[in-house]
CSV table of C-alpha atoms and ligand atoms in Angstrom, one decimal:
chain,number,residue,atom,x,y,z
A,940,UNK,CA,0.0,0.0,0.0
A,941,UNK,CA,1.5,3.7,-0.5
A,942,UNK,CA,0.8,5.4,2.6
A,943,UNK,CA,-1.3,8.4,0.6
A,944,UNK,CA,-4.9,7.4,-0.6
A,945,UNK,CA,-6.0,7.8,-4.2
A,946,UNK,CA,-8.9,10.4,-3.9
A,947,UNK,CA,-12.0,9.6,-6.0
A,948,UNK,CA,-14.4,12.3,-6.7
A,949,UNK,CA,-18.2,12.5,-8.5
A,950,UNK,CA,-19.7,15.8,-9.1
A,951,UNK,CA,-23.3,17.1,-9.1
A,952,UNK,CA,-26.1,14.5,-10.1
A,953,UNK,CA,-23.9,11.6,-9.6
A,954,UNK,CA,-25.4,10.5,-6.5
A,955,UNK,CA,-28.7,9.4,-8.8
A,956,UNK,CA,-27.1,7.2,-11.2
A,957,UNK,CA,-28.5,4.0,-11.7
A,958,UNK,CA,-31.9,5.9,-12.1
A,959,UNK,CA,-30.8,9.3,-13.9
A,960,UNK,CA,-31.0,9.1,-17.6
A,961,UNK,CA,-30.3,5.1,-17.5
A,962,UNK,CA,-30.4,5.3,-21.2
A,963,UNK,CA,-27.0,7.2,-21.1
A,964,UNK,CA,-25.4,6.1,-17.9
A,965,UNK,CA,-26.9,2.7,-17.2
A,966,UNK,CA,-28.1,1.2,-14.5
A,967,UNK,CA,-25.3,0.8,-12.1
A,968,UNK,CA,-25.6,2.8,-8.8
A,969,UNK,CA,-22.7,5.4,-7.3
A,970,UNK,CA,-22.7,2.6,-5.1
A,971,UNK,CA,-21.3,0.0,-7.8
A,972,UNK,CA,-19.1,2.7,-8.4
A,973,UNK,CA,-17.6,2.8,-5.0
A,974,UNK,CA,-17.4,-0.7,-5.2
A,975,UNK,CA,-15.7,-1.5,-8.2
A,976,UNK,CA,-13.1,1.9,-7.2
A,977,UNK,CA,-12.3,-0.4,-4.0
A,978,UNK,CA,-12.0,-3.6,-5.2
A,979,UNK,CA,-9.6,-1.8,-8.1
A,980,UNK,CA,-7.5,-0.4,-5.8
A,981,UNK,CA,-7.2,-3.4,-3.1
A,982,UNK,CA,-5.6,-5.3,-6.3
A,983,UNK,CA,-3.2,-2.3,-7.4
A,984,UNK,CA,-2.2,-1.6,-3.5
A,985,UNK,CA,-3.6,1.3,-3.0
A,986,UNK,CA,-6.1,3.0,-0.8
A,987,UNK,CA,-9.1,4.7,-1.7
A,988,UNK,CA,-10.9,7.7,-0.4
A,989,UNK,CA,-14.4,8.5,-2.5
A,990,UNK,CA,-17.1,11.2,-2.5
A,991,UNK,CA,-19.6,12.6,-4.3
A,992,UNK,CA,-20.5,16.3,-3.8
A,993,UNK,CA,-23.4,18.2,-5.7
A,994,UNK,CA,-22.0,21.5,-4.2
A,995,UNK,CA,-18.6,23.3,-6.6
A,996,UNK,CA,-16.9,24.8,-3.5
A,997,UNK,CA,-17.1,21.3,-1.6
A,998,UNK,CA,-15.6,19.6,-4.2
A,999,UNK,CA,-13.0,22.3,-4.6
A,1000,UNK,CA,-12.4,21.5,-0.6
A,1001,UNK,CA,-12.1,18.1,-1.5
A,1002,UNK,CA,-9.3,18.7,-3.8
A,1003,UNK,CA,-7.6,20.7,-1.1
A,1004,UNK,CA,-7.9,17.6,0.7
A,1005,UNK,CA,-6.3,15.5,-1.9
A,1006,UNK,CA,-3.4,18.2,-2.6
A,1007,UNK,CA,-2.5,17.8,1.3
A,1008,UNK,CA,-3.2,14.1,2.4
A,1009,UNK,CA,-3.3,12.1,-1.2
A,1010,UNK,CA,-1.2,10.7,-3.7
A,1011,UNK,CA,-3.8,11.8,-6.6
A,1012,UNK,CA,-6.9,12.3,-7.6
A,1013,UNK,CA,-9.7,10.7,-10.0
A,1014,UNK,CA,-12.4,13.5,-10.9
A,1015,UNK,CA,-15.6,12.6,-12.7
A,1016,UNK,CA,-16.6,16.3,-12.4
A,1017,UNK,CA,-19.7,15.7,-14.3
A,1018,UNK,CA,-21.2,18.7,-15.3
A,1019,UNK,CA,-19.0,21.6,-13.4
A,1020,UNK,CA,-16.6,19.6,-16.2
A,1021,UNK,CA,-17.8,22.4,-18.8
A,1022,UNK,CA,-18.5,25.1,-16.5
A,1023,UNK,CA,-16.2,25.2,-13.4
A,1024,UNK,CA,-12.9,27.4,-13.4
A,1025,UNK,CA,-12.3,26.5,-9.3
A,1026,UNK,CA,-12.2,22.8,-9.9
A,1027,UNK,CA,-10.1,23.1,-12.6
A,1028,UNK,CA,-7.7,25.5,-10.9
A,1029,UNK,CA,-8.0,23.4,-7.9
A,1030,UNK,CA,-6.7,20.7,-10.0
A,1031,UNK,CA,-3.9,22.7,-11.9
A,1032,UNK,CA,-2.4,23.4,-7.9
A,1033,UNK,CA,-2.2,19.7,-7.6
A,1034,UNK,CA,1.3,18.0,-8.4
A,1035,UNK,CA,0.3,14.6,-8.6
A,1036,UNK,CA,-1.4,12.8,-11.7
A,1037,UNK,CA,-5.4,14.0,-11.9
A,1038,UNK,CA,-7.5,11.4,-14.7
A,1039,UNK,CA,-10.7,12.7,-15.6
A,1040,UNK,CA,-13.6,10.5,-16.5
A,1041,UNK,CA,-16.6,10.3,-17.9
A,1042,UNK,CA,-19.0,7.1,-17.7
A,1043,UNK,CA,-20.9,8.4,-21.3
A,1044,UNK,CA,-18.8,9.3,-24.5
A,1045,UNK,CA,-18.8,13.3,-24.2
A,1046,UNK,CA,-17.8,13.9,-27.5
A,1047,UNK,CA,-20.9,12.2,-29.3
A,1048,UNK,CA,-23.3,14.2,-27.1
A,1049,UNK,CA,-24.2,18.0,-26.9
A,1050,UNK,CA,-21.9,20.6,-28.4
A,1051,UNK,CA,-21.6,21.9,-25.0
A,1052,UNK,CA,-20.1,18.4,-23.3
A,1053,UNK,CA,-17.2,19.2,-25.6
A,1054,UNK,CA,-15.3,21.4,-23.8
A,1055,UNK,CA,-13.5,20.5,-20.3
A,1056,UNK,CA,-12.1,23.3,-18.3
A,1057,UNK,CA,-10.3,20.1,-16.5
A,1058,UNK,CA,-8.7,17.9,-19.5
A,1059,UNK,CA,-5.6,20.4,-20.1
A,1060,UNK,CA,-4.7,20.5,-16.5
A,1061,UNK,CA,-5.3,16.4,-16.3
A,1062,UNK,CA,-2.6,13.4,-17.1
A,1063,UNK,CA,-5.4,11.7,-18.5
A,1064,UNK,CA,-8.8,11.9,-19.6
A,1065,UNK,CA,-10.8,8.4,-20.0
A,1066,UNK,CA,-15.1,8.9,-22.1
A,1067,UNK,CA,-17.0,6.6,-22.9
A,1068,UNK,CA,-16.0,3.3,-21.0
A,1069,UNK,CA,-18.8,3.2,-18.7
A,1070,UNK,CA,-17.8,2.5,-14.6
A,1071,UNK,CA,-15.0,1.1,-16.2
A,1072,UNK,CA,-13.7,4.6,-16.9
A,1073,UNK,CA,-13.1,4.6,-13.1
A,1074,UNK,CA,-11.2,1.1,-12.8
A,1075,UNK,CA,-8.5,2.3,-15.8
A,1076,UNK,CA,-7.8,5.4,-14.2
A,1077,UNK,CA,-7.1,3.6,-10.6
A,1078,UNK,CA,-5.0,0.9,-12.6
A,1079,UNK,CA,-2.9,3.5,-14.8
A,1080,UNK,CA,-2.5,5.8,-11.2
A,1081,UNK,CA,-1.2,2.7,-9.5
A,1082,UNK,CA,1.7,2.1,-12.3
A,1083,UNK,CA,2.1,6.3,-12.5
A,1084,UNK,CA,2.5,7.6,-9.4
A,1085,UNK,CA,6.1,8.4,-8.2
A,1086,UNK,CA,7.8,5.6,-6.2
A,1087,UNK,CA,5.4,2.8,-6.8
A,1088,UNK,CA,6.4,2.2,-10.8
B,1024,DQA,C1,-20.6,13.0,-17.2
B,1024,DQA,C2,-20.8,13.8,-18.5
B,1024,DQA,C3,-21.3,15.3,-18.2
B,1024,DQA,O1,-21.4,16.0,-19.4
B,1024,DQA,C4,-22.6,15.3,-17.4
B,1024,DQA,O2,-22.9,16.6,-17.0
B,1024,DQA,C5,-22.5,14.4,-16.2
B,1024,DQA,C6,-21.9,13.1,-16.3
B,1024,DQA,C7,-20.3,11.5,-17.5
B,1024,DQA,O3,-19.9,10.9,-16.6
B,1024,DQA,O4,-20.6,11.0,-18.6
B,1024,DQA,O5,-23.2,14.6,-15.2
B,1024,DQA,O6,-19.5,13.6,-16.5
């Protein structure tokens, strides 16, 4: 295990998948989510700290958290993705790798889901893959961040 925990964050309106737009997100719960994040890190070694937040300034407090007591972060910022200048320059003060993901494929949706505020201030940015966004991004942390390669 490193010492530092991975810190796994869900913005706004994450807290109803399984039953928000299933069509889109599917029917797995934030719950699932959790789950498959700690069963993901328990085989790379690593711990994991996870939260969901509806509210910007909390999740920008969460990545104050990370900066200080984790060894990086995994940020589905969900919608504050094309809106939110904090979270992204909450993340751009981090100096550990960030991933972004997204459960649905951004790019084939709304003009608007284009643009990230986050993905030039990210390592990596994973669409498209379903829950399995979140797994990938723990695995690639686990071979990426400093020491444990
Ligand atoms: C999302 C995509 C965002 O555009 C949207 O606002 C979300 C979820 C995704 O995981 O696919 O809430 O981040």
């Amino acid at each position: 295990m490193t010492s530092k925990p991975v810190f796994v964050l869900n913005g706004p309106n994450l807290n109803l998948l399984g039953t928000r737009q299933p069509e889109i997100y599917g029917h797995d719960t934030l719950k699932d989510v959790e789950d498959l994040c700690a069963a993901t890190a328990r085989e790379a070694g690593l711990d994991v700290r996870f939260h969901q937040s509806n509210h910007e300034g909390e999740i920008v407090e969460l990545i104050h958290a990370a900066r200080m007591e984790g060894s990086g972060v995994v940020i589905n910022p969900a919608a504050y993705t094309h809106t939110s200048v904090a979270i992204r320059d909450a993340l751009a003060a981090c100096e550990f790798p960030v991933f972004e993901v997204h459960i649905s494929n951004v790019h084939r949706r709304e003009p608007f889901r284009h643009y990230s505020y986050v993905s030039d201030v990210a390592t990596g940015v994973i669409a498209g893959l379903g829950l399995q966004g979140y797994a990938a991004a723990i695995r690639a942390l686990a071979r990426i961040i400093p020491g444990r390669v």
